[in-house]
Amino acid sequence: MAEHRIVALSIVFFILVCFSDAVFESLVFRERHFWDSLVLDVHGHAIFLRSLVTLSFLAFGLIVFRTVKRQKRAEQALADRSAKLAESNGLLQVEIQERRQLERDLRASEERYRTIADFTYDWESWIGPDGKFIWVSPSCLRVTGYAAEEFLEDSALFQRIIYQDDLELVLNHISRHLNVDQLNSHSLDFRIVRRDGEVRWINHVCQAVIGEGQRLLGRRASNRDITDRVNAQALLKASEDRFRYIYENSPALMHSTDETGIVRDVNQKWLEVLGYSREEVEGRSISSVMTTQSSNKAMSTDLPQFWRDGSARDVPYQYITKDGNILDVLLDSVVMEDPIWGRSSLSVVRDITLRKKAEEETKRTKALLDSIVQNLPTPVFLKDARDLKYILWNRASTEIYGYSGDELLGKTAHDFFPKEQADRFVEQDREALTSGKMLCVSEQLVDNRNKGTRIMHTKKLPILDEDGSSRYLLVISEDITERKEAEQALIRAREAAEQASRAKSEFLANMSHEIRTPINGIVGMTQLALNTQLTPEQVEYLEAVETSAEALLRLINDILDFSKMEAGKLELVAVDFSLRDSIAETMTTLAVQAHAKGLELLYQVAESIPDTLTGDPGRLRQILINLIANALKFTERGEVVVKVDPDSETKREIRLHFSVADTGIGIPAEKQQRIFNAFEQADGSTSRKYGGTGLGLAISSELVRMMDGSIWLESEPGRGSIFHFTSTFRVAKEPIHTPAPADVSALENLPVLVVDDNATNRRILENTLLQWQTKPTIVDGGEAALHAMKSAHEEGRPFKLVITDCMMPEMDGFELVRRINEHPSWATPTIIMLTSAGERGDAARCMKLGISAYLLKPIKQSDLFFTISRVLKEPQDHPAQPSLITRHSIRESTKRLHILLAEDNAVNQKLAVKMLERMGHTVSVSANGQEALDCLKIQKFDLVLMDVQMPIMDGLEATRIVREHEKTSNEHVPIVAMTAYAMKGDKEKCLDAGMDGYISKPINAQELFETLEDLFHNETPEKTVEPRSEPENSVVNRTQILDRVGGDETLLKEIVDLFIRDYPRLVSEIRTAIREGDALKLEKGAHALKGSVGNFTSDSPFETALQLEVMGRTRDLSQAQETMKDLEERIRHLVEQLLSMSQEMGL
């Protein structure tokens, strides 16, 4: 039977295709199109059929007809067709009609598919068995930037647009699915590179098309741009990762539960705080970690309400940690719709355990404060800042004002007090609230409904809110009615007393000459009598008379001076003087007192003021000392600053404005005027705490008035005071001395860094350095200094000189220098350190750190200029041996030997230092052997004078250590012992320890000169003093003492004064040691006293002190009491003779 075929010619694709009947039916009903060229199976000589094809093509675009395969014999086929032609004619007509309908349907289906393919966003394509594109939809242009024709012409284009990193993946995927057995579609996501270079993600889906006999007809591919979806997925994943990270690393406790309260998840902080493992809580009810009360509340009430509302805030519970502790917590929860878990909750748990404890403590504290306020004896009440209504009223207020708290609370002053008083109260309240500061109302009249008018001292203090606005007004009152009445009575009594005092003062002033004359006669005649031959008893009596007379004279002088002032008979002298020298000397006098309290003592004299003036420098100094001493007395921390500025000036006169500012306790406004009255102080308790008679400011006020000036005060309690006064002086015609002008050219454009936390000192130094044409940079602390040095180094303009304060907060001067030394690349500058309070060991620290100068404030301009010039020049002159410049070395600029004195006795230190400095040597002092070793480690000395007996480490041990070190250093420093050779063998011990020589104590100037001459071959001229005969019983040899001090009577007076001040302490220490049976303390005390006494005598007091020292050393105190009595008696005689000697010599 012949096999029928259907032949179709498409006008759309110009391809003639032939299908079997079965395939045709399949195409019609499935609307599938295949574009493969198949064999046209028609009779080569069938012109009729060809004509039919042509007509059908022109008419319909598609002709469908049936053909049969060629038979072996063409004639037979033709005969068969002819025979059946008539029979089939009618059937053919019907079939043609059906085929035409099918053709129309097929064409319509093709048009629909083409329309969809042209307008779909996906990029569609057909690929032949050979891998070449047969058809590509136009949407490929939107996806790739390339037109469909480019893919049809170049099938390799598809592979080239695949992103390089994805190419291998794509090729491997395709190769796995080329097998015809792979009938299922396969999909892959990868990236392509568009024509414009943009990288896009596509989803590639490919389906193999299989024909009859499992023959691969081609592949259909669909490519969808999924870039937006990929990006969205990446963002979603990043968001999920961020949430998970935040969740797990949050400092807050977090957990999630389902609708029944079962824990689904907890974060790490939750586990850390509560102490459970994840396995112990996840999958269990959250109530398992709650107390019973919290669990019942949560499960029965809170949880159902939460699921209804969708959120909950600040829900209180109590959780139980694994170790059994109970935590008070607050829960903030929200409902979440989870795609995996469904509906769930997310809760943030805040641990408020400490807060609840603090709240409870606050409640207790509030109750305590309420109790304290109510029981205070002073009226205290509180007002609301908004409407000034009373909100607190203590019992004392009820007693003073006559109204109870129940009556006043919630009401204002206008509800109770007279309108005039209430208006005044409100005005004061508003003033305090507006200023934000405490308002003091000194004396205020207030009506009490029970006691009448009272005088009140009231303080009104605004209580500020967190934002700085006033919330409440605290009022504290004091009833001073009785006090004011007492003051009035006192004023009346004082006026009467002043009347009597003036009469007394006038009398004393008039009688001053008559009183002084006989007393001076007594003193003079007593001194003459003492120079005659007298018995010891007579000397004793006359010395007592002399001492008493001098004490009486000093007392009378003080009284007469004040009386003269009161009587108006005090006179001023007029002499030429240097203003700056006078002020500098005054400041130097008080510097020790300032430094002892750790205060900055500063002064500044305006450059425009001439230096030489005509006036009374003694009285000016008296005023300044009075004001500065008061400022130092009442200041515990901060500074005292003296300023001198021109007030007005004429050709002949200049009026100066002096000010003394402190940061002390301050003086209330109502008491500021009183302090200028005689015998008055700001507070009666002041004299008990700080001492003083109250005469100083009264005297200063009178002296200022006499200098044609005025004195006044600015002060605020708690912030300090500023005393001002003006004085008028004449301008001197000629200067007292004309110093050589300072050569500032060497300092011109010198970059200087100034470091000081004190703003006043910074300003003073800056002005001074600018006058010297330097380029100062001013900073207020160590960190700022380091930053400035770093910046200067980076900019190529390093500082050549650094002037730094020593005592600064956070980072002191020594630490700053150490930090600077850590940066050698900064071109380490020359450093000058200023200090307000030198400490023992500071010099050693300075030398160790490479500091060039260490000066005590306040410092004169001339001294500062000298120091800067010296330290900038010294590295060039002596690069290997830099020395530390101090205030002493400034005054002694030509030294020969650098000597280290190791001596613990203050008198001996003073004597030795003065002797050596007079010889032109530089002296450093250490108080014990350890300090001496520290100094020797960091600085070279030409000579060491070493006391043998010192605390911490004695001289022998220190010498041994030095000599041991010298064995490896190949250096040798001469060490001379200072010893009294009190015990047998002491001299040998000194030499055995390695000392080069010895000087007997007490030190004798001539012996010291000779010792130095022997060691260093110096020629020292001998000092001679005229001998003088001494009384036979005298233990003091004046000639020998003067020899010891090189004939320097001023030095002799200093060491005598120092001994008289110091010996009572030494005697007291010895007496205490004997009473307590402390042999070691006795030995040390007796040794110290012996050293001081030995400067004046080697007779009985020295020998008795030596006996006590030996008793202490041998631990035999059986005779110590008797010996001590003998010592005290001998010391008394020594002191009397020293005082007598001082008077005779006019010291």
Short mmCIF file of C-alpha atoms in Angstrom, two decimals, residues 187 206 480 654 742 785 900 946 1084 1136:
data_model
loop_
_atom_site.label_atom_id
_atom_site.label_comp_id
_atom_site.label_asym_id
_atom_site.label_seq_id
_atom_site.Cartn_x
_atom_site.Cartn_y
_atom_site.Cartn_z
CA SER A 187 18.53 24.92 33.51
CA CYS A 206 17.31 24.26 27.14
CA ILE A 480 20.22 86.63 112.68
CA ILE A 654 53.67 108.35 88.08
CA ALA A 742 70.97 92.83 77.06
CA ALA A 785 53.61 70.38 73.76
CA LEU A 900 79.26 67.32 95.92
CA MET A 946 81.39 63.11 102.60
CA LYS A 1084 71.47 59.74 115.97
CA GLU A 1136 73.45 82.83 125.78
#
